[in-house]
PDB file of N, CA and C in Angstrom:
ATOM      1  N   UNK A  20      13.281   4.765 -34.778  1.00  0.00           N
ATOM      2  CA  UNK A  20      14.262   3.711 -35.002  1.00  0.00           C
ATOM      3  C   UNK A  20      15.648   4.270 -34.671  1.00  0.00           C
ATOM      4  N   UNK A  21      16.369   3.399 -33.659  1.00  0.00           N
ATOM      5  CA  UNK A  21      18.007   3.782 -33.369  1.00  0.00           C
ATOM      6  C   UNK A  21      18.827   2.778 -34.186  1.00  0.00           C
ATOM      7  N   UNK A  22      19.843   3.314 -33.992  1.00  0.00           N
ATOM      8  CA  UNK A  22      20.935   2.200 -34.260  1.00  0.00           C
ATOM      9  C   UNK A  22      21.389   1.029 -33.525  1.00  0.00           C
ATOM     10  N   UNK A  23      20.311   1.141 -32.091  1.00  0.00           N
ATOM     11  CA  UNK A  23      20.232   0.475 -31.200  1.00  0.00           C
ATOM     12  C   UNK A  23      19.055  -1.128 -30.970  1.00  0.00           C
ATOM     13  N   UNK A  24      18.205  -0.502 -31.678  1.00  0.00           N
ATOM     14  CA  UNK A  24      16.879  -0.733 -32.411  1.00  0.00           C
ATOM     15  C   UNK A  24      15.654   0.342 -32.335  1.00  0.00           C
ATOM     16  N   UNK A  25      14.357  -0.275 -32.109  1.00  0.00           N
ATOM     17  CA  UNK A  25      12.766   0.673 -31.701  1.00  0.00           C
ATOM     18  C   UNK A  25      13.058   0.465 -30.360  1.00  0.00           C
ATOM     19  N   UNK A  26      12.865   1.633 -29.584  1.00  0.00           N
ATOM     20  CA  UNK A  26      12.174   1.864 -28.237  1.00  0.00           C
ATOM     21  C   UNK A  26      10.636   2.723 -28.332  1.00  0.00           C
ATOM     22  N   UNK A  27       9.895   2.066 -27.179  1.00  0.00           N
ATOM     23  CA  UNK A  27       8.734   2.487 -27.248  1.00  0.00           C
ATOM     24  C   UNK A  27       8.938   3.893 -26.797  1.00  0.00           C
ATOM     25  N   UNK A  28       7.897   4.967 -26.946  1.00  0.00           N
ATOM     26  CA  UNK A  28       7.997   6.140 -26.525  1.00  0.00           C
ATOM     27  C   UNK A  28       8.340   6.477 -25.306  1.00  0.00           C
ATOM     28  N   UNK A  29       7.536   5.790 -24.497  1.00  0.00           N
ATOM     29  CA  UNK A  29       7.756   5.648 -23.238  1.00  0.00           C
ATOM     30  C   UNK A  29       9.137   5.439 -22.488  1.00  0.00           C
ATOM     31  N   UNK A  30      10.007   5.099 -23.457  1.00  0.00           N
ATOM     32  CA  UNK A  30      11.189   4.796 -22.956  1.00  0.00           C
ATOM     33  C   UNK A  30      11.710   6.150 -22.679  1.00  0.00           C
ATOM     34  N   UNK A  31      11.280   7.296 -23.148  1.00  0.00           N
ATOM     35  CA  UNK A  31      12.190   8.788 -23.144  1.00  0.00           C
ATOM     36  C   UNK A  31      11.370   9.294 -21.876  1.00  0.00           C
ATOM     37  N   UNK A  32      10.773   8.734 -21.203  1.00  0.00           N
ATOM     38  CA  UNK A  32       9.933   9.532 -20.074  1.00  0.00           C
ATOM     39  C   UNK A  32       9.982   9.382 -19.131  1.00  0.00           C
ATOM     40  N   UNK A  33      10.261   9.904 -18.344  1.00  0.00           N
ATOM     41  CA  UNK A  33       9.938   9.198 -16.383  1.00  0.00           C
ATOM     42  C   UNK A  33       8.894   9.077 -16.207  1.00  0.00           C
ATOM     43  N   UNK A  34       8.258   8.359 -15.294  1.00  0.00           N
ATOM     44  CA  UNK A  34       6.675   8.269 -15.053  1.00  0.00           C
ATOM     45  C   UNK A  34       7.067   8.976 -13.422  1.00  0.00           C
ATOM     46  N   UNK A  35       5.803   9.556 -13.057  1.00  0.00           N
ATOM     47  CA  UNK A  35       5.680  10.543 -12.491  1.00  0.00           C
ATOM     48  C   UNK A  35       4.277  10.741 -11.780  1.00  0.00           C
ATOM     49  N   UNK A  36       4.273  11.108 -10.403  1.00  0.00           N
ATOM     50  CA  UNK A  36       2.998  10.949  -9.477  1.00  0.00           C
ATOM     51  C   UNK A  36       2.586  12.572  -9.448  1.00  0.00           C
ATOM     52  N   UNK A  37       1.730  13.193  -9.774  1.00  0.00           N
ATOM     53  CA  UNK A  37       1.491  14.716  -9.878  1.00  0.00           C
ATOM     54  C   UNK A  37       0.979  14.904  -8.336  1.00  0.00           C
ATOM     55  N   UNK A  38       1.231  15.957  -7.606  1.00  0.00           N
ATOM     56  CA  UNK A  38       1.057  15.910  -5.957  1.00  0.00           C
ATOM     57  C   UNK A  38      -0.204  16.590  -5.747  1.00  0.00           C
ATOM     58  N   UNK A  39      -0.386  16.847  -4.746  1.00  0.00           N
ATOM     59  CA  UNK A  39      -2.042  18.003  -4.383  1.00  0.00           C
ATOM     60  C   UNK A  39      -1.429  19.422  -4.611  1.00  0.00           C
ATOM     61  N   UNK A  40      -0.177  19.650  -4.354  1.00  0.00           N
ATOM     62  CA  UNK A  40       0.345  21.156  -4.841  1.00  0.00           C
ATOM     63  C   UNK A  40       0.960  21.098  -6.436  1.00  0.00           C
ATOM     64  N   UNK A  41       0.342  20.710  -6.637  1.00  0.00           N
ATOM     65  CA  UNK A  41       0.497  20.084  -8.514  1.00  0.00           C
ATOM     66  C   UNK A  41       1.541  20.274  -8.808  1.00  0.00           C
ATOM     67  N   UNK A  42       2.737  19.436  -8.342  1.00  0.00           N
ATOM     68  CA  UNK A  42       4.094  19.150  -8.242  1.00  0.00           C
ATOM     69  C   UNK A  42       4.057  18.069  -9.026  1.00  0.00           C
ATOM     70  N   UNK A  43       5.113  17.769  -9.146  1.00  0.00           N
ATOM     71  CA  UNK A  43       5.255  16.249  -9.761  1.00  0.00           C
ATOM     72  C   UNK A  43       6.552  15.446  -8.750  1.00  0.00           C
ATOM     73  N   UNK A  44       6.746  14.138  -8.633  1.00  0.00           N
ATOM     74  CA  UNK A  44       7.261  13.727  -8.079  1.00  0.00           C
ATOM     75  C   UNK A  44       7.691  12.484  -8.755  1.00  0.00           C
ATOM     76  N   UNK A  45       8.745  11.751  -8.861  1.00  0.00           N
ATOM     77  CA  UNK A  45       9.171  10.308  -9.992  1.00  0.00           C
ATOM     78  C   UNK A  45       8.667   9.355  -9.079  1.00  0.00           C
ATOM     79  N   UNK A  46       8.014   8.728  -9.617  1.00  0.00           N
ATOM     80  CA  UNK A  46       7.321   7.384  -9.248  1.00  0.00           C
ATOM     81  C   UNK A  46       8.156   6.557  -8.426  1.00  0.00           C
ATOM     82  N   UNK A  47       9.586   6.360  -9.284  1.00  0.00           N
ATOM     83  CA  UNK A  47      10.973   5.851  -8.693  1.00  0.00           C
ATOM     84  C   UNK A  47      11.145   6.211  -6.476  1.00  0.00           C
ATOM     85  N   UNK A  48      11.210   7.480  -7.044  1.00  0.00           N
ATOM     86  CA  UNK A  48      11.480   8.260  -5.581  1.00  0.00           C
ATOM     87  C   UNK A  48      10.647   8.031  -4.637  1.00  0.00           C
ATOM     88  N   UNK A  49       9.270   7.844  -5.300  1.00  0.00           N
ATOM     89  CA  UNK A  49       8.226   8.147  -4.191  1.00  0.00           C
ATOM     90  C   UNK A  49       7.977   6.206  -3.408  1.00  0.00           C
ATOM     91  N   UNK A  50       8.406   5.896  -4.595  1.00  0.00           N
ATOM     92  CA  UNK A  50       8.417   4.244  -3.877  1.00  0.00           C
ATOM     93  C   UNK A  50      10.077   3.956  -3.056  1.00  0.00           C
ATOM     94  N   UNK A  51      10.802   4.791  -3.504  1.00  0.00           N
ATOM     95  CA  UNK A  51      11.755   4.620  -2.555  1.00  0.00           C
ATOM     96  C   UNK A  51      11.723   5.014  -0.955  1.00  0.00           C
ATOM     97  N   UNK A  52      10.991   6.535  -1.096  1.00  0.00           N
ATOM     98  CA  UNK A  52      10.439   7.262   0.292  1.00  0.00           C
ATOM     99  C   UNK A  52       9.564   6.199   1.213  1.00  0.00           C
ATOM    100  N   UNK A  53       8.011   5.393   0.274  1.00  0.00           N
ATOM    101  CA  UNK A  53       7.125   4.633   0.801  1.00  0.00           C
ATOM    102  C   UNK A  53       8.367   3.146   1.653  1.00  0.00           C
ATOM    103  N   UNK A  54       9.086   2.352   1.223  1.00  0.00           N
ATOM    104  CA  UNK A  54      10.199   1.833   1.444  1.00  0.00           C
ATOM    105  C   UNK A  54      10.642   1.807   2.528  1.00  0.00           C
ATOM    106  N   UNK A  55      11.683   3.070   2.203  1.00  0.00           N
ATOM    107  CA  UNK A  55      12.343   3.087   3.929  1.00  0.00           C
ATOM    108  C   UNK A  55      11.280   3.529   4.830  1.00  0.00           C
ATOM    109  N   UNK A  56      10.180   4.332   4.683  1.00  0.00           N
ATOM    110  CA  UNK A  56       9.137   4.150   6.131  1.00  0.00           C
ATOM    111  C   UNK A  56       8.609   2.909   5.994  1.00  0.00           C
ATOM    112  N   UNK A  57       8.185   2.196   5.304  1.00  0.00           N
ATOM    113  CA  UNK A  57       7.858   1.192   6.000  1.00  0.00           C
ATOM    114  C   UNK A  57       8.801  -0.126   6.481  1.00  0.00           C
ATOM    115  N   UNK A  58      10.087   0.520   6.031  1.00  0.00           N
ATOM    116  CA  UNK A  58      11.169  -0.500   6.337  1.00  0.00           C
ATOM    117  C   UNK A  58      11.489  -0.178   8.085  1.00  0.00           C
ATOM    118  N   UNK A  59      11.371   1.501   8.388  1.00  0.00           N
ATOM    119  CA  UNK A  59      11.341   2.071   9.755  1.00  0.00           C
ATOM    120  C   UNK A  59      10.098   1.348  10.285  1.00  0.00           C
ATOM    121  N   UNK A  60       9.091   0.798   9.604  1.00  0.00           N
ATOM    122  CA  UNK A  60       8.077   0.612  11.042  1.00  0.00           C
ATOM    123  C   UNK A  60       8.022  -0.850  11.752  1.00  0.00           C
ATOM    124  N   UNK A  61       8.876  -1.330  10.788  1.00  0.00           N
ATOM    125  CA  UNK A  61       9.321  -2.967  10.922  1.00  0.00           C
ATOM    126  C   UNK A  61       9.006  -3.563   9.388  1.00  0.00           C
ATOM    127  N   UNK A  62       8.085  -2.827   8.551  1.00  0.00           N
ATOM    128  CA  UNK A  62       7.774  -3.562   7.349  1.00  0.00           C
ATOM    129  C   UNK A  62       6.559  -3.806   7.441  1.00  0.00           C
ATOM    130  N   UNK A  63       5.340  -3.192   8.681  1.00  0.00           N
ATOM    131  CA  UNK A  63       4.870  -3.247   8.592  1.00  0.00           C
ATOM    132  C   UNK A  63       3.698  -3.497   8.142  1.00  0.00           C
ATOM    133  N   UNK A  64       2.854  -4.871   7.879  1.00  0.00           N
ATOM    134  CA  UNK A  64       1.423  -4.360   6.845  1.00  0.00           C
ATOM    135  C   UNK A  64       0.236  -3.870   7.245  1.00  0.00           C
ATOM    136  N   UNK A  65       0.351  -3.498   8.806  1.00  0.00           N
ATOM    137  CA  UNK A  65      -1.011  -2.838   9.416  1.00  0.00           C
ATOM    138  C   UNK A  65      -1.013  -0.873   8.785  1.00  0.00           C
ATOM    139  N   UNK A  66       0.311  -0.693   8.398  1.00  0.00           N
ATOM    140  CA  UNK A  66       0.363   0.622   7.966  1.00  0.00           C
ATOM    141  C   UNK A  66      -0.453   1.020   6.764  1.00  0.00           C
ATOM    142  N   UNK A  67      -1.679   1.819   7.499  1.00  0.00           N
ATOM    143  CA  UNK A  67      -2.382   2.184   5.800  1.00  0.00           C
ATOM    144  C   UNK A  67      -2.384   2.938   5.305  1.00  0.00           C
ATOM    145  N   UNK A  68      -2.826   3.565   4.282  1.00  0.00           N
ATOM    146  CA  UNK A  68      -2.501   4.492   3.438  1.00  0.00           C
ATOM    147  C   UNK A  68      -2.498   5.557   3.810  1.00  0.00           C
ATOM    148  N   UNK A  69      -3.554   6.214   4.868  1.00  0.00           N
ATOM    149  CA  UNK A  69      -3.655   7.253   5.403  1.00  0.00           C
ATOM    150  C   UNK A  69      -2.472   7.817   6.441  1.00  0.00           C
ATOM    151  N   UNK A  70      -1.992   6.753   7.095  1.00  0.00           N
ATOM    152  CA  UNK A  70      -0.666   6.864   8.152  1.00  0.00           C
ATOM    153  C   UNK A  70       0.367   7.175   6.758  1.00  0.00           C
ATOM    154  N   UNK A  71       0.241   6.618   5.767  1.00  0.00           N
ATOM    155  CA  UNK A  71       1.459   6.864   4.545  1.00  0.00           C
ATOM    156  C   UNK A  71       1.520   8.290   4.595  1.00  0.00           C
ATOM    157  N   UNK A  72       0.479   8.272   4.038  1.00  0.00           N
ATOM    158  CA  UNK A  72       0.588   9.828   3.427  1.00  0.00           C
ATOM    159  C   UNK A  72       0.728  10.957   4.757  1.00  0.00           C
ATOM    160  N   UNK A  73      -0.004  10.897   6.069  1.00  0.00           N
ATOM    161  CA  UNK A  73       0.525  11.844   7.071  1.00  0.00           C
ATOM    162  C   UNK A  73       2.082  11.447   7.396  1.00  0.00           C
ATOM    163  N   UNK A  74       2.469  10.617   6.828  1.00  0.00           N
ATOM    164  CA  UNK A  74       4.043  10.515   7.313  1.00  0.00           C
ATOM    165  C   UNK A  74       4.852  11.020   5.898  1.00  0.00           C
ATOM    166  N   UNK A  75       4.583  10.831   4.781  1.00  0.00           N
ATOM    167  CA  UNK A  75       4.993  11.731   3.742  1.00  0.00           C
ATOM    168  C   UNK A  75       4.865  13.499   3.517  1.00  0.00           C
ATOM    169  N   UNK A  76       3.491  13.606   4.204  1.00  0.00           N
ATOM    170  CA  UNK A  76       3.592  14.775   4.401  1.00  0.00           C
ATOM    171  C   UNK A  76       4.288  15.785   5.215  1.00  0.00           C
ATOM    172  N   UNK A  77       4.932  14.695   6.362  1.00  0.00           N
ATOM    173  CA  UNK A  77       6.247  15.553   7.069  1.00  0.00           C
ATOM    174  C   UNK A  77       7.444  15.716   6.496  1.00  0.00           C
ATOM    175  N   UNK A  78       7.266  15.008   5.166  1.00  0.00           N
ATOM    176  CA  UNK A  78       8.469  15.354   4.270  1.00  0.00           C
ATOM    177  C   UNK A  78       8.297  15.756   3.371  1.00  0.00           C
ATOM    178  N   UNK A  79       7.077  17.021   3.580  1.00  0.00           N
ATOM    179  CA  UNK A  79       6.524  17.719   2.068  1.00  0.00           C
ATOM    180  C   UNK A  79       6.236  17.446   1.188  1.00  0.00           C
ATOM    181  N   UNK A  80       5.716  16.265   1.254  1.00  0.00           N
ATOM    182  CA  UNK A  80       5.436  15.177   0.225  1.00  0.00           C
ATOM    183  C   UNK A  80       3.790  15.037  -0.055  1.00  0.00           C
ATOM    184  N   UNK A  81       2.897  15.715  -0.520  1.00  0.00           N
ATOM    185  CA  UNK A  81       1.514  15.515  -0.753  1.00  0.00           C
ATOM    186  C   UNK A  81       1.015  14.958  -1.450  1.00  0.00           C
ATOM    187  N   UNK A  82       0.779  14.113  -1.383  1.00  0.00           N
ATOM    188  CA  UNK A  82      -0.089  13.149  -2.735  1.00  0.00           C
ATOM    189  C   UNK A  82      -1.081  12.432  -2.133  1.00  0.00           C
ATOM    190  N   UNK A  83      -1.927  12.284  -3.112  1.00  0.00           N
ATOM    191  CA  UNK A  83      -3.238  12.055  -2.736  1.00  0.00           C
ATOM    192  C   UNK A  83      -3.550  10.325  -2.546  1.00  0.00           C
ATOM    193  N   UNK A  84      -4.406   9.967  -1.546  1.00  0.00           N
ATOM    194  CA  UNK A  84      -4.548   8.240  -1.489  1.00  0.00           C
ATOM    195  C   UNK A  84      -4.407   7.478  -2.517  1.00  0.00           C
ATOM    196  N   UNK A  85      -5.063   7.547  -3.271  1.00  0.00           N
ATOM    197  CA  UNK A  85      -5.231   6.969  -4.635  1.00  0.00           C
ATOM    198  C   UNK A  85      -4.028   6.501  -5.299  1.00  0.00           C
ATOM    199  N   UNK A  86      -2.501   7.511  -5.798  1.00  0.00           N
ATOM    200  CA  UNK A  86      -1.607   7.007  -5.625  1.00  0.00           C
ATOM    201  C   UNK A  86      -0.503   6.636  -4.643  1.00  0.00           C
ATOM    202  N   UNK A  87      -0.935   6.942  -3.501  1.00  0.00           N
ATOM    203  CA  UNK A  87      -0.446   5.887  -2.861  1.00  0.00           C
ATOM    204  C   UNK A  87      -1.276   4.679  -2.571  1.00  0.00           C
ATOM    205  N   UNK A  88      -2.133   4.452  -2.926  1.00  0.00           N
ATOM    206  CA  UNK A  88      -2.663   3.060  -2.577  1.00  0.00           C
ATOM    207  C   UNK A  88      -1.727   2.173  -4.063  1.00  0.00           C
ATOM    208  N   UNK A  89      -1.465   3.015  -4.754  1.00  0.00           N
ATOM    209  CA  UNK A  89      -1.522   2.614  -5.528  1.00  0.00           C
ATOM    210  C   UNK A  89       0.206   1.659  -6.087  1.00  0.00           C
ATOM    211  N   UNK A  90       0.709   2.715  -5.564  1.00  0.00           N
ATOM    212  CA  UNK A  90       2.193   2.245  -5.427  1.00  0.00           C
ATOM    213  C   UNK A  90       2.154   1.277  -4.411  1.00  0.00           C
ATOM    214  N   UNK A  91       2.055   1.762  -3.151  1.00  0.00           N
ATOM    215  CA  UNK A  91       1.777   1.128  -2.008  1.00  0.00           C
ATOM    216  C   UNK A  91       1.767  -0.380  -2.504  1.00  0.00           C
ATOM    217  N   UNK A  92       1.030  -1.282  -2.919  1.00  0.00           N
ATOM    218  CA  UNK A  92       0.680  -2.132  -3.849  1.00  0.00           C
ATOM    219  C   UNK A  92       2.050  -2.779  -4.345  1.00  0.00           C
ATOM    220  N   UNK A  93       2.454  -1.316  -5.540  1.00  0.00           N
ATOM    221  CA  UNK A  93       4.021  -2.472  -6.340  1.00  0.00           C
ATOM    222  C   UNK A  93       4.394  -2.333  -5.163  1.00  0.00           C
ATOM    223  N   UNK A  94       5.234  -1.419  -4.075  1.00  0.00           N
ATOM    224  CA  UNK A  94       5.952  -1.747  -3.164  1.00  0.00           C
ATOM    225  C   UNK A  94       5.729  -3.039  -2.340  1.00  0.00           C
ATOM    226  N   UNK A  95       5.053  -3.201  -2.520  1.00  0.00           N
ATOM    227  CA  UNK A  95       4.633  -4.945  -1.724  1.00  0.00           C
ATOM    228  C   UNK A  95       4.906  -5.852  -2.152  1.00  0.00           C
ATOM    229  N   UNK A  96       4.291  -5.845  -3.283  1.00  0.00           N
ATOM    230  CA  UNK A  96       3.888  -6.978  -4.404  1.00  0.00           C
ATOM    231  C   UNK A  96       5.568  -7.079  -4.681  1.00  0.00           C
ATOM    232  N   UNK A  97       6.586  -6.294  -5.106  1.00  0.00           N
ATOM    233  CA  UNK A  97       7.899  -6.558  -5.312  1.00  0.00           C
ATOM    234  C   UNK A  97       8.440  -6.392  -4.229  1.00  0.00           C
ATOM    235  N   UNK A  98       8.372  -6.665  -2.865  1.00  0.00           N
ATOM    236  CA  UNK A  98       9.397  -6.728  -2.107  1.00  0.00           C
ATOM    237  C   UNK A  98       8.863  -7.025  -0.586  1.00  0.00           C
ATOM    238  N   UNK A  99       8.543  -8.272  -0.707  1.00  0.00           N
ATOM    239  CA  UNK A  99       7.750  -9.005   0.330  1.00  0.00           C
ATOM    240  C   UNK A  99       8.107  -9.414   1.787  1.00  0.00           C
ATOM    241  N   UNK A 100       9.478  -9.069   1.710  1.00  0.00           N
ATOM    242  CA  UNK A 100       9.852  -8.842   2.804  1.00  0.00           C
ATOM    243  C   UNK A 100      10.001  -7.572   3.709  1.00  0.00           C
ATOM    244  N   UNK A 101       9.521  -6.357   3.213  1.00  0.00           N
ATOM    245  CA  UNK A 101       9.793  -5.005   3.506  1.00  0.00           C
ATOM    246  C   UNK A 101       8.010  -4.951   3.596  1.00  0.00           C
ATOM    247  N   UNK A 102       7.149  -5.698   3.435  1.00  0.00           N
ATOM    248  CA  UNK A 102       5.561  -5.506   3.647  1.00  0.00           C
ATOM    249  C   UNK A 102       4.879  -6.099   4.945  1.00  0.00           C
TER     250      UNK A 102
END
């Protein structure tokens, strides 16, 4: 309890994508990165997950399909013109 009111726990945490080099990366960032490439390919929706991730990985970026399919997804679903 604040003086503000209850925040759920979750409120003190970043959520966070753990990488294949067991990095962590903010969920925030990594949908910002997914974004502007697909904002570079026109907005593409033929771009799939696998082209994601070999194009993240030129920016040292490793993470496994799964979350990017997964973001991949909100990035769409909220911003339908960039899909």
């Amino acid at each position: 309890h604040t003086p503000f009111g209850v925040f759920k726990l979750g409120f003190f945490f970043g959520k966070g994508v753990e990488t294949e080099d067991e990095r962590a990366i903010a969920t925030n960032s990594l949908q910002l990165r997914i974004r502007r490439i697909l904002s570079e390919e026109g907005g593409s929706r033929e771009m799939t997950s696998k082209q994601l991730q070999t194009r993240l990985r030129l920016e040292h970026i490793r993470v496994g399909i799964p979350a990017i399919r997964r973001i991949l997804e909100k990035v769409r679903d909220s911003h339908p013109q960039t899909a």
